[in-house]
mmCIF file of C-alpha atoms in Angstrom:
data_model
loop_
_atom_site.group_PDB
_atom_site.id
_atom_site.type_symbol
_atom_site.label_atom_id
_atom_site.label_comp_id
_atom_site.label_asym_id
_atom_site.label_seq_id
_atom_site.Cartn_x
_atom_site.Cartn_y
_atom_site.Cartn_z
ATOM 1 C CA UNK A 1 4.394 -18.374 -14.798
ATOM 2 C CA UNK A 2 4.816 -20.195 -11.468
ATOM 3 C CA UNK A 3 8.538 -20.965 -11.891
ATOM 4 C CA UNK A 4 9.967 -17.494 -11.188
ATOM 5 C CA UNK A 5 7.889 -17.164 -8.029
ATOM 6 C CA UNK A 6 8.917 -20.592 -6.754
ATOM 7 C CA UNK A 7 12.578 -19.586 -7.083
ATOM 8 C CA UNK A 8 12.072 -16.707 -4.656
ATOM 9 C CA UNK A 9 11.764 -19.118 -1.746
ATOM 10 C CA UNK A 10 15.068 -20.916 -2.239
ATOM 11 C CA UNK A 11 16.896 -18.834 0.378
ATOM 12 C CA UNK A 12 16.545 -19.763 4.067
ATOM 13 C CA UNK A 13 14.198 -17.588 6.086
ATOM 14 C CA UNK A 14 12.191 -16.236 3.158
ATOM 15 C CA UNK A 15 9.023 -18.224 3.828
ATOM 16 C CA UNK A 16 8.975 -17.024 7.411
ATOM 17 C CA UNK A 17 9.020 -13.311 6.667
ATOM 18 C CA UNK A 18 6.659 -13.659 3.712
ATOM 19 C CA UNK A 19 3.988 -15.467 5.742
ATOM 20 C CA UNK A 20 4.278 -13.288 8.838
ATOM 21 C CA UNK A 21 4.490 -10.148 6.706
ATOM 22 C CA UNK A 22 1.282 -11.116 4.913
ATOM 23 C CA UNK A 23 -0.537 -11.736 8.202
ATOM 24 C CA UNK A 24 0.790 -8.556 9.776
ATOM 25 C CA UNK A 25 -0.340 -6.316 6.939
ATOM 26 C CA UNK A 26 -3.770 -7.867 6.432
ATOM 27 C CA UNK A 27 -5.219 -5.138 8.693
ATOM 28 C CA UNK A 28 -4.203 -2.392 6.252
ATOM 29 C CA UNK A 29 -7.378 -3.193 4.304
ATOM 30 C CA UNK A 30 -9.447 -3.932 7.419
ATOM 31 C CA UNK A 31 -8.733 -1.003 9.715
ATOM 32 C CA UNK A 32 -10.615 1.810 7.982
ATOM 33 C CA UNK A 33 -13.837 -0.055 7.345
ATOM 34 C CA UNK A 34 -13.585 -1.749 10.748
ATOM 35 C CA UNK A 35 -13.486 1.635 12.484
ATOM 36 C CA UNK A 36 -16.424 2.897 10.403
ATOM 37 C CA UNK A 37 -18.554 -0.159 11.152
ATOM 38 C CA UNK A 38 -17.802 -0.078 14.888
ATOM 39 C CA UNK A 39 -18.203 3.653 15.501
ATOM 40 C CA UNK A 40 -21.308 3.988 13.335
ATOM 41 C CA UNK A 41 -22.941 1.046 15.131
ATOM 42 C CA UNK A 42 -22.174 2.454 18.589
ATOM 43 C CA UNK A 43 -22.804 6.160 17.935
ATOM 44 C CA UNK A 44 -25.336 6.021 15.106
ATOM 45 C CA UNK A 45 -23.290 8.629 13.211
ATOM 46 C CA UNK A 46 -21.597 7.868 9.908
ATOM 47 C CA UNK A 47 -20.119 11.371 9.933
ATOM 48 C CA UNK A 48 -18.328 10.703 13.220
ATOM 49 C CA UNK A 49 -17.258 7.250 12.070
ATOM 50 C CA UNK A 50 -15.882 8.588 8.796
ATOM 51 C CA UNK A 51 -14.037 11.430 10.533
ATOM 52 C CA UNK A 52 -12.363 9.073 13.006
ATOM 53 C CA UNK A 53 -11.427 6.666 10.215
ATOM 54 C CA UNK A 54 -9.928 9.575 8.256
ATOM 55 C CA UNK A 55 -7.972 10.622 11.365
ATOM 56 C CA UNK A 56 -6.442 7.147 11.569
ATOM 57 C CA UNK A 57 -5.484 7.254 7.878
ATOM 58 C CA UNK A 58 -3.987 10.742 7.972
ATOM 59 C CA UNK A 59 -2.014 9.996 11.154
ATOM 60 C CA UNK A 60 -0.592 6.886 9.469
ATOM 61 C CA UNK A 61 0.324 8.827 6.335
ATOM 62 C CA UNK A 62 2.075 11.549 8.322
ATOM 63 C CA UNK A 63 3.995 9.164 10.586
ATOM 64 C CA UNK A 64 4.898 6.601 7.896
ATOM 65 C CA UNK A 65 8.177 8.185 6.723
ATOM 66 C CA UNK A 66 9.214 8.798 10.333
ATOM 67 C CA UNK A 67 8.770 5.148 11.286
ATOM 68 C CA UNK A 68 10.658 4.217 8.115
ATOM 69 C CA UNK A 69 13.533 6.480 9.149
ATOM 70 C CA UNK A 70 13.585 4.942 12.636
ATOM 71 C CA UNK A 71 13.813 1.478 11.081
ATOM 72 C CA UNK A 72 16.736 2.590 8.890
ATOM 73 C CA UNK A 73 18.479 3.970 11.980
ATOM 74 C CA UNK A 74 17.814 1.225 14.526
ATOM 75 C CA UNK A 75 16.650 -1.849 12.595
ATOM 76 C CA UNK A 76 13.264 -3.476 12.095
ATOM 77 C CA UNK A 77 13.077 -5.504 15.315
ATOM 78 C CA UNK A 78 13.804 -2.630 17.694
ATOM 79 C CA UNK A 79 11.243 -0.331 16.067
ATOM 80 C CA UNK A 80 8.403 -2.562 14.860
ATOM 81 C CA UNK A 81 7.650 -4.364 18.124
ATOM 82 C CA UNK A 82 7.104 -1.299 20.362
ATOM 83 C CA UNK A 83 5.198 0.516 17.633
ATOM 84 C CA UNK A 84 2.782 -2.335 16.929
ATOM 85 C CA UNK A 85 2.166 -2.870 20.653
ATOM 86 C CA UNK A 86 1.268 0.833 20.951
ATOM 87 C CA UNK A 87 -0.911 0.511 17.841
ATOM 88 C CA UNK A 88 -2.788 -2.451 19.311
ATOM 89 C CA UNK A 89 -3.224 -0.758 22.685
ATOM 90 C CA UNK A 90 -4.627 2.380 21.022
ATOM 91 C CA UNK A 91 -7.159 0.361 19.019
ATOM 92 C CA UNK A 92 -8.264 -1.516 22.140
ATOM 93 C CA UNK A 93 -8.618 1.852 23.890
ATOM 94 C CA UNK A 94 -10.704 3.115 20.966
ATOM 95 C CA UNK A 95 -13.058 0.149 21.272
ATOM 96 C CA UNK A 96 -13.378 0.534 25.044
ATOM 97 C CA UNK A 97 -13.949 4.282 24.859
ATOM 98 C CA UNK A 98 -16.570 3.939 22.140
ATOM 99 C CA UNK A 99 -18.309 1.108 23.946
ATOM 100 C CA UNK A 100 -18.526 3.065 27.204
ATOM 101 C CA UNK A 101 -19.849 6.269 25.662
ATOM 102 C CA UNK A 102 -16.713 8.345 26.231
ATOM 103 C CA UNK A 103 -16.529 11.904 24.828
ATOM 104 C CA UNK A 104 -16.055 11.955 21.069
ATOM 105 C CA UNK A 105 -12.739 13.820 21.306
ATOM 106 C CA UNK A 106 -11.214 10.845 23.131
ATOM 107 C CA UNK A 107 -12.080 8.630 20.168
ATOM 108 C CA UNK A 108 -10.198 10.995 17.861
ATOM 109 C CA UNK A 109 -7.167 10.927 20.167
ATOM 110 C CA UNK A 110 -7.144 7.127 20.297
ATOM 111 C CA UNK A 111 -7.576 6.981 16.506
ATOM 112 C CA UNK A 112 -4.698 9.394 15.953
ATOM 113 C CA UNK A 113 -2.365 7.351 18.175
ATOM 114 C CA UNK A 114 -3.428 4.111 16.466
ATOM 115 C CA UNK A 115 -2.738 5.578 13.031
ATOM 116 C CA UNK A 116 0.599 7.133 13.982
ATOM 117 C CA UNK A 117 1.827 3.862 15.519
ATOM 118 C CA UNK A 118 0.744 1.745 12.526
ATOM 119 C CA UNK A 119 3.704 0.540 10.505
ATOM 120 C CA UNK A 120 4.064 0.306 6.742
ATOM 121 C CA UNK A 121 4.831 -3.399 6.873
ATOM 122 C CA UNK A 122 4.695 -3.667 3.086
ATOM 123 C CA UNK A 123 7.720 -1.349 2.912
ATOM 124 C CA UNK A 124 9.518 -3.474 5.510
ATOM 125 C CA UNK A 125 8.869 -6.638 3.497
ATOM 126 C CA UNK A 126 10.111 -4.997 0.300
ATOM 127 C CA UNK A 127 13.203 -3.765 2.134
ATOM 128 C CA UNK A 128 13.965 -7.387 3.021
ATOM 129 C CA UNK A 129 13.546 -8.494 -0.587
ATOM 130 C CA UNK A 130 15.871 -5.668 -1.638
ATOM 131 C CA UNK A 131 18.477 -6.743 0.905
ATOM 132 C CA UNK A 132 18.309 -10.320 -0.375
ATOM 133 C CA UNK A 133 18.095 -9.750 -4.120
ATOM 134 C CA UNK A 134 19.464 -6.285 -4.884
ATOM 135 C CA UNK A 135 21.275 -6.432 -8.213
ATOM 136 C CA UNK A 136 19.385 -9.604 -9.173
ATOM 137 C CA UNK A 137 16.553 -10.053 -11.668
ATOM 138 C CA UNK A 138 14.678 -11.852 -8.897
ATOM 139 C CA UNK A 139 14.009 -8.524 -7.176
ATOM 140 C CA UNK A 140 11.564 -7.654 -9.973
ATOM 141 C CA UNK A 141 9.730 -10.937 -9.372
ATOM 142 C CA UNK A 142 9.753 -10.366 -5.608
ATOM 143 C CA UNK A 143 8.195 -6.904 -5.944
ATOM 144 C CA UNK A 144 5.586 -8.395 -8.272
ATOM 145 C CA UNK A 145 4.781 -11.094 -5.740
ATOM 146 C CA UNK A 146 4.277 -8.458 -3.031
ATOM 147 C CA UNK A 147 1.982 -6.410 -5.263
ATOM 148 C CA UNK A 148 -0.142 -9.496 -5.883
ATOM 149 C CA UNK A 149 -0.191 -10.180 -2.128
ATOM 150 C CA UNK A 150 -1.406 -6.616 -1.537
ATOM 151 C CA UNK A 151 -4.254 -7.129 -4.004
ATOM 152 C CA UNK A 152 -5.287 -10.369 -2.269
ATOM 153 C CA UNK A 153 -5.358 -8.441 1.002
ATOM 154 C CA UNK A 154 -7.456 -5.622 -0.410
ATOM 155 C CA UNK A 155 -9.930 -8.050 -1.980
ATOM 156 C CA UNK A 156 -10.384 -10.236 1.112
ATOM 157 C CA UNK A 157 -9.854 -7.914 4.078
ATOM 158 C CA UNK A 158 -12.935 -5.670 3.799
ATOM 159 C CA UNK A 159 -15.170 -8.680 3.134
ATOM 160 C CA UNK A 160 -13.960 -10.466 6.270
ATOM 161 C CA UNK A 161 -14.341 -7.387 8.473
ATOM 162 C CA UNK A 162 -17.808 -6.571 7.165
ATOM 163 C CA UNK A 163 -19.028 -10.133 7.709
ATOM 164 C CA UNK A 164 -17.708 -10.241 11.276
ATOM 165 C CA UNK A 165 -19.009 -6.779 12.211
ATOM 166 C CA UNK A 166 -22.493 -7.374 10.803
ATOM 167 C CA UNK A 167 -22.982 -11.047 11.635
ATOM 168 C CA UNK A 168 -21.026 -11.551 14.888
ATOM 169 C CA UNK A 169 -20.411 -8.269 16.730
ATOM 170 C CA UNK A 170 -19.532 -4.648 15.851
ATOM 171 C CA UNK A 171 -16.257 -5.238 17.709
ATOM 172 C CA UNK A 172 -15.345 -8.494 15.970
ATOM 173 C CA UNK A 173 -13.890 -7.108 12.748
ATOM 174 C CA UNK A 174 -11.670 -4.529 14.434
ATOM 175 C CA UNK A 175 -10.637 -7.018 17.109
ATOM 176 C CA UNK A 176 -9.445 -9.435 14.433
ATOM 177 C CA UNK A 177 -7.465 -6.603 12.823
ATOM 178 C CA UNK A 178 -5.732 -5.962 16.170
ATOM 179 C CA UNK A 179 -4.838 -9.634 16.632
ATOM 180 C CA UNK A 180 -3.464 -9.969 13.104
ATOM 181 C CA UNK A 181 -1.515 -6.705 13.264
ATOM 182 C CA UNK A 182 0.135 -7.411 16.625
ATOM 183 C CA UNK A 183 0.697 -11.129 16.140
ATOM 184 C CA UNK A 184 1.861 -10.909 12.544
ATOM 185 C CA UNK A 185 4.126 -7.891 13.024
ATOM 186 C CA UNK A 186 5.817 -9.238 16.154
ATOM 187 C CA UNK A 187 6.419 -12.591 14.434
ATOM 188 C CA UNK A 188 7.761 -10.757 11.371
ATOM 189 C CA UNK A 189 10.089 -8.573 13.438
ATOM 190 C CA UNK A 190 11.532 -11.640 15.148
ATOM 191 C CA UNK A 191 12.636 -13.067 11.774
ATOM 192 C CA UNK A 192 16.121 -11.611 12.283
ATOM 193 C CA UNK A 193 17.942 -13.713 9.703
ATOM 194 C CA UNK A 194 16.499 -11.791 6.740
ATOM 195 C CA UNK A 195 16.283 -8.344 8.377
ATOM 196 C CA UNK A 196 18.351 -5.680 6.583
ATOM 197 C CA UNK A 197 21.283 -4.696 8.781
ATOM 198 C CA UNK A 198 21.622 -1.111 9.925
ATOM 199 C CA UNK A 199 24.036 0.653 7.578
ATOM 200 C CA UNK A 200 26.822 2.417 9.474
ATOM 201 C CA UNK A 201 28.191 5.324 7.449
ATOM 202 C CA UNK A 202 29.639 8.673 8.385
ATOM 203 C CA UNK A 203 26.771 10.530 6.721
ATOM 204 C CA UNK A 204 24.110 8.141 7.928
ATOM 205 C CA UNK A 205 20.560 9.464 7.920
ATOM 206 C CA UNK A 206 21.402 12.987 6.870
ATOM 207 C CA UNK A 207 18.648 14.516 4.788
ATOM 208 C CA UNK A 208 15.518 12.719 3.662
ATOM 209 C CA UNK A 209 14.626 10.762 0.507
ATOM 210 C CA UNK A 210 11.771 13.156 -0.318
ATOM 211 C CA UNK A 211 14.420 15.766 -1.219
ATOM 212 C CA UNK A 212 15.710 13.488 -3.985
ATOM 213 C CA UNK A 213 14.004 14.888 -7.137
ATOM 214 C CA UNK A 214 13.048 11.460 -8.464
ATOM 215 C CA UNK A 215 11.459 10.434 -5.156
ATOM 216 C CA UNK A 216 9.547 13.722 -4.957
ATOM 217 C CA UNK A 217 8.266 13.093 -8.484
ATOM 218 C CA UNK A 218 7.228 9.513 -7.698
ATOM 219 C CA UNK A 219 5.468 10.709 -4.542
ATOM 220 C CA UNK A 220 3.469 13.227 -6.568
ATOM 221 C CA UNK A 221 2.525 10.548 -9.099
ATOM 222 C CA UNK A 222 1.375 8.143 -6.390
ATOM 223 C CA UNK A 223 -0.533 10.915 -4.653
ATOM 224 C CA UNK A 224 -2.560 11.293 -7.846
ATOM 225 C CA UNK A 225 -2.952 7.518 -8.173
ATOM 226 C CA UNK A 226 -4.129 7.336 -4.563
ATOM 227 C CA UNK A 227 -6.780 9.926 -5.403
ATOM 228 C CA UNK A 228 -7.995 7.566 -8.131
ATOM 229 C CA UNK A 229 -8.203 4.660 -5.690
ATOM 230 C CA UNK A 230 -9.984 6.648 -2.985
ATOM 231 C CA UNK A 231 -12.512 8.226 -5.330
ATOM 232 C CA UNK A 232 -13.263 5.017 -7.254
ATOM 233 C CA UNK A 233 -13.883 3.121 -4.008
ATOM 234 C CA UNK A 234 -16.436 5.632 -2.770
ATOM 235 C CA UNK A 235 -18.079 6.556 -6.064
ATOM 236 C CA UNK A 236 -18.531 2.913 -7.071
ATOM 237 C CA UNK A 237 -20.631 2.250 -3.959
ATOM 238 C CA UNK A 238 -22.893 5.156 -4.936
ATOM 239 C CA UNK A 239 -22.928 3.995 -8.581
ATOM 240 C CA UNK A 240 -24.144 0.533 -7.571
ATOM 241 C CA UNK A 241 -26.770 2.021 -5.254
ATOM 242 C CA UNK A 242 -28.003 4.356 -8.001
ATOM 243 C CA UNK A 243 -28.595 1.282 -10.179
ATOM 244 C CA UNK A 244 -30.521 -0.514 -7.446
ATOM 245 C CA UNK A 245 -27.847 -3.114 -6.716
ATOM 246 C CA UNK A 246 -25.794 -1.762 -3.837
ATOM 247 C CA UNK A 247 -24.571 -5.296 -3.140
ATOM 248 C CA UNK A 248 -22.752 -5.170 -6.498
ATOM 249 C CA UNK A 249 -20.312 -2.584 -5.124
ATOM 250 C CA UNK A 250 -18.118 -5.332 -3.661
ATOM 251 C CA UNK A 251 -17.805 -7.329 -6.899
ATOM 252 C CA UNK A 252 -17.191 -4.118 -8.865
ATOM 253 C CA UNK A 253 -14.310 -3.097 -6.623
ATOM 254 C CA UNK A 254 -13.168 -6.712 -6.625
ATOM 255 C CA UNK A 255 -12.938 -6.503 -10.419
ATOM 256 C CA UNK A 256 -10.702 -3.421 -10.091
ATOM 257 C CA UNK A 257 -8.369 -5.275 -7.704
ATOM 258 C CA UNK A 258 -8.707 -8.497 -9.695
ATOM 259 C CA UNK A 259 -7.362 -6.871 -12.836
ATOM 260 C CA UNK A 260 -4.376 -5.663 -10.863
ATOM 261 C CA UNK A 261 -3.801 -9.109 -9.360
ATOM 262 C CA UNK A 262 -3.829 -10.882 -12.731
ATOM 263 C CA UNK A 263 -1.524 -8.311 -14.317
ATOM 264 C CA UNK A 264 0.864 -8.476 -11.359
ATOM 265 C CA UNK A 265 1.292 -12.228 -11.728
ATOM 266 C CA UNK A 266 1.947 -11.900 -15.451
ATOM 267 C CA UNK A 267 4.224 -8.893 -15.127
ATOM 268 C CA UNK A 268 6.418 -10.452 -12.478
ATOM 269 C CA UNK A 269 6.921 -13.671 -14.431
ATOM 270 C CA UNK A 270 8.422 -11.854 -17.422
ATOM 271 C CA UNK A 271 12.006 -10.723 -17.970
ATOM 272 C CA UNK A 272 11.778 -7.140 -19.232
ATOM 273 C CA UNK A 273 14.279 -5.432 -21.515
ATOM 274 C CA UNK A 274 12.406 -2.112 -21.601
ATOM 275 C CA UNK A 275 13.866 0.443 -19.172
ATOM 276 C CA UNK A 276 12.183 1.032 -15.818
ATOM 277 C CA UNK A 277 11.224 4.652 -16.462
ATOM 278 C CA UNK A 278 9.709 3.726 -19.848
ATOM 279 C CA UNK A 279 7.665 0.930 -18.262
ATOM 280 C CA UNK A 280 6.507 3.316 -15.558
ATOM 281 C CA UNK A 281 5.287 5.939 -18.035
ATOM 282 C CA UNK A 282 3.589 3.350 -20.220
ATOM 283 C CA UNK A 283 1.880 1.732 -17.252
ATOM 284 C CA UNK A 284 0.444 5.081 -16.193
ATOM 285 C CA UNK A 285 -0.715 5.821 -19.739
ATOM 286 C CA UNK A 286 -2.522 2.468 -19.917
ATOM 287 C CA UNK A 287 -4.059 3.143 -16.500
ATOM 288 C CA UNK A 288 -5.448 6.517 -17.600
ATOM 289 C CA UNK A 289 -6.672 5.078 -20.911
ATOM 290 C CA UNK A 290 -8.451 2.279 -19.074
ATOM 291 C CA UNK A 291 -10.214 4.794 -16.834
ATOM 292 C CA UNK A 292 -11.495 6.903 -19.731
ATOM 293 C CA UNK A 293 -14.731 4.946 -20.391
ATOM 294 C CA UNK A 294 -15.968 5.103 -16.790
ATOM 295 C CA UNK A 295 -17.492 8.555 -17.251
ATOM 296 C CA UNK A 296 -19.627 7.216 -20.111
ATOM 297 C CA UNK A 297 -20.905 3.920 -18.671
ATOM 298 C CA UNK A 298 -24.401 3.514 -17.246
ATOM 299 C CA UNK A 299 -24.489 -0.261 -16.831
ATOM 300 C CA UNK A 300 -23.221 -2.291 -13.881
ATOM 301 C CA UNK A 301 -21.821 -5.203 -15.898
ATOM 302 C CA UNK A 302 -20.063 -2.891 -18.342
ATOM 303 C CA UNK A 303 -18.627 -0.971 -15.404
ATOM 304 C CA UNK A 304 -17.236 -4.193 -13.937
ATOM 305 C CA UNK A 305 -15.479 -5.006 -17.214
ATOM 306 C CA UNK A 306 -14.108 -1.475 -17.471
ATOM 307 C CA UNK A 307 -12.786 -1.468 -13.914
ATOM 308 C CA UNK A 308 -11.119 -4.846 -14.504
ATOM 309 C CA UNK A 309 -9.375 -3.495 -17.611
ATOM 310 C CA UNK A 310 -8.304 -0.309 -15.820
ATOM 311 C CA UNK A 311 -6.995 -2.401 -12.923
ATOM 312 C CA UNK A 312 -4.641 -4.291 -15.239
ATOM 313 C CA UNK A 313 -2.191 -1.376 -15.129
ATOM 314 C CA UNK A 314 -2.142 -0.899 -11.340
ATOM 315 C CA UNK A 315 0.256 -3.623 -10.193
ATOM 316 C CA UNK A 316 2.794 -3.142 -13.020
ATOM 317 C CA UNK A 317 2.918 0.579 -12.258
ATOM 318 C CA UNK A 318 3.324 0.102 -8.508
ATOM 319 C CA UNK A 319 5.916 -2.660 -8.975
ATOM 320 C CA UNK A 320 7.976 -0.432 -11.267
ATOM 321 C CA UNK A 321 7.589 2.503 -8.898
ATOM 322 C CA UNK A 322 9.114 0.542 -6.013
ATOM 323 C CA UNK A 323 11.911 -0.660 -8.300
ATOM 324 C CA UNK A 324 12.678 2.976 -9.171
ATOM 325 C CA UNK A 325 12.794 3.858 -5.468
ATOM 326 C CA UNK A 326 15.276 1.032 -4.914
ATOM 327 C CA UNK A 327 17.529 2.554 -7.599
ATOM 328 C CA UNK A 328 17.126 6.182 -6.508
ATOM 329 C CA UNK A 329 17.530 5.957 -2.725
ATOM 330 C CA UNK A 330 20.792 5.292 -0.853
ATOM 331 C CA UNK A 331 20.841 1.981 0.992
ATOM 332 C CA UNK A 332 20.807 3.613 4.426
ATOM 333 C CA UNK A 333 17.547 5.450 3.626
ATOM 334 C CA UNK A 334 15.783 2.684 1.721
ATOM 335 C CA UNK A 335 12.925 1.929 4.129
ATOM 336 C CA UNK A 336 12.078 5.604 4.536
ATOM 337 C CA UNK A 337 12.165 6.033 0.756
ATOM 338 C CA UNK A 338 9.704 3.208 0.259
ATOM 339 C CA UNK A 339 7.521 4.559 3.055
ATOM 340 C CA UNK A 340 7.058 7.781 1.096
ATOM 341 C CA UNK A 341 5.222 5.768 -1.573
ATOM 342 C CA UNK A 342 2.797 4.387 1.016
ATOM 343 C CA UNK A 343 2.368 7.849 2.532
ATOM 344 C CA UNK A 344 1.648 9.437 -0.838
ATOM 345 C CA UNK A 345 -0.934 6.812 -1.732
ATOM 346 C CA UNK A 346 -2.511 7.224 1.723
ATOM 347 C CA UNK A 347 -2.865 10.976 1.367
ATOM 348 C CA UNK A 348 -4.200 10.516 -2.154
ATOM 349 C CA UNK A 349 -6.811 8.025 -0.986
ATOM 350 C CA UNK A 350 -7.988 10.476 1.692
ATOM 351 C CA UNK A 351 -8.226 13.305 -0.853
ATOM 352 C CA UNK A 352 -9.975 11.079 -3.382
ATOM 353 C CA UNK A 353 -12.525 9.795 -0.881
ATOM 354 C CA UNK A 354 -13.355 13.325 0.261
ATOM 355 C CA UNK A 355 -13.583 14.741 -3.269
ATOM 356 C CA UNK A 356 -15.470 11.707 -4.570
ATOM 357 C CA UNK A 357 -18.055 12.020 -1.816
ATOM 358 C CA UNK A 358 -18.571 15.728 -2.353
ATOM 359 C CA UNK A 359 -18.843 15.412 -6.138
ATOM 360 C CA UNK A 360 -21.187 12.428 -5.883
ATOM 361 C CA UNK A 361 -23.541 14.441 -3.666
ATOM 362 C CA UNK A 362 -23.409 17.417 -6.025
ATOM 363 C CA UNK A 363 -23.423 15.808 -9.468
ATOM 364 C CA UNK A 364 -24.206 12.099 -9.109
ATOM 365 C CA UNK A 365 -21.934 9.061 -9.197
ATOM 366 C CA UNK A 366 -21.479 8.771 -12.964
ATOM 367 C CA UNK A 367 -20.366 12.382 -13.288
ATOM 368 C CA UNK A 368 -18.162 12.153 -10.198
ATOM 369 C CA UNK A 369 -16.016 9.538 -11.971
ATOM 370 C CA UNK A 370 -14.605 12.472 -13.952
ATOM 371 C CA UNK A 371 -12.496 13.289 -10.887
ATOM 372 C CA UNK A 372 -11.000 9.770 -10.991
ATOM 373 C CA UNK A 373 -10.166 10.156 -14.674
ATOM 374 C CA UNK A 374 -8.621 13.596 -14.193
ATOM 375 C CA UNK A 375 -6.504 12.262 -11.319
ATOM 376 C CA UNK A 376 -5.239 9.469 -13.568
ATOM 377 C CA UNK A 377 -4.389 11.968 -16.302
ATOM 378 C CA UNK A 378 -2.604 14.142 -13.739
ATOM 379 C CA UNK A 379 -0.439 11.166 -12.737
ATOM 380 C CA UNK A 380 0.511 10.649 -16.394
ATOM 381 C CA UNK A 381 1.275 14.335 -16.858
ATOM 382 C CA UNK A 382 3.542 14.471 -13.813
ATOM 383 C CA UNK A 383 5.437 11.357 -14.904
ATOM 384 C CA UNK A 384 5.902 12.618 -18.450
ATOM 385 C CA UNK A 385 6.954 16.080 -17.310
ATOM 386 C CA UNK A 386 9.636 14.717 -14.977
ATOM 387 C CA UNK A 387 10.646 11.670 -16.975
ATOM 388 C CA UNK A 388 14.318 12.667 -16.987
ATOM 389 C CA UNK A 389 14.392 12.405 -13.179
ATOM 390 C CA UNK A 390 13.498 8.722 -13.387
ATOM 391 C CA UNK A 391 16.340 7.617 -15.650
ATOM 392 C CA UNK A 392 18.265 5.195 -13.479
ATOM 393 C CA UNK A 393 20.711 2.309 -14.018
ATOM 394 C CA UNK A 394 18.941 -0.928 -14.783
ATOM 395 C CA UNK A 395 21.136 -2.761 -12.283
ATOM 396 C CA UNK A 396 22.559 -1.740 -8.949
ATOM 397 C CA UNK A 397 26.038 -2.250 -7.550
ATOM 398 C CA UNK A 398 24.765 -3.699 -4.267
ATOM 399 C CA UNK A 399 25.347 -7.474 -4.193
ATOM 400 C CA UNK A 400 22.567 -9.895 -3.390
ATOM 401 C CA UNK A 401 22.651 -11.110 0.189
ATOM 402 C CA UNK A 402 22.786 -14.716 1.326
ATOM 403 C CA UNK A 403 21.651 -14.754 4.943
ATOM 404 C CA UNK A 404 23.182 -17.481 7.002
ATOM 405 C CA UNK A 405 22.840 -16.053 10.447
ATOM 406 C CA UNK A 406 21.395 -13.222 12.480
ATOM 407 C CA UNK A 407 21.513 -10.151 10.254
ATOM 408 C CA UNK A 408 18.911 -8.190 12.125
ATOM 409 C CA UNK A 409 18.976 -5.339 14.521
#
């Protein structure tokens, strides 16, 4: 299983952007909970903390495709550095305003700026892999590697932030997120050798990838999947608390991500002959089937096993989704196209968290899981209904790149 992943790092410059890209996107799993922990500690209001955290998330989701388009137009280096510096400054302002008892509306403004200036670094990393390996079987392995990296981030990030905020200082977790985001992203942007060059064409940047029917369909599917993620995260905390073991919420959610991590490693190490759109539909079907038992379980250990099994389909589905985007979107709009996936998941997570919280309050955690299941079934239904839009060539005509010099912006 290790061999295919080792081969990814044979090209010069790959290790540099992989390491800096991992560091720079660590905060994507730290930012939301870091804001909640800081604001709730300073204001005593979870409602205010949750609203500001949601503002950050929504601002990021709205601005994501725009930052992706800017990168396609001007290159990663010229866009990422000013954006991440603005992002870091806005988060520092948020901490200072909250610490000095500033009016609540100023916290929302700072949160909105921080979210809008946050970059979808995962899309930027995948764009680099696409530039290097487009038309090669190694692109499948590269996307699998990135999905596994994302799962590692989502397992470790919240734990680190929570420990720092509760054991060191309410500011510590969010401050670490700022340092990692700014330092990692700037270092990543300066890796010019592997940066995709700006594509100069006569029709450059006309239109938007979301108007491509297949991309619109994928965005709808990932919106529904995001609703699963957001609702499961929130409902599982309430489920563990209802069973008298609130501390088990972390391991339960870790099982969900752990299943995805294991499946991602396995999936990326295999050479697949089944078409992309067939793999995508089957992955979603397995995901929905794995979620089915959660509405019937009333035991913490059994829930952990079920979430692990359901998580097995997450990485393969996301990996295939990004591969479909790479086939569907013109080269000069690739980063923006990939950003729409992140945006859709982000909006879905926000919807799922809101709906999961409301339904948990009204009907209890176990019953609220029905929303997660229905969201998974909706994702399957959308994919099946628009399956014809996802039929793409299994190889692309773009040659793999071999960077030997400065290819960046």
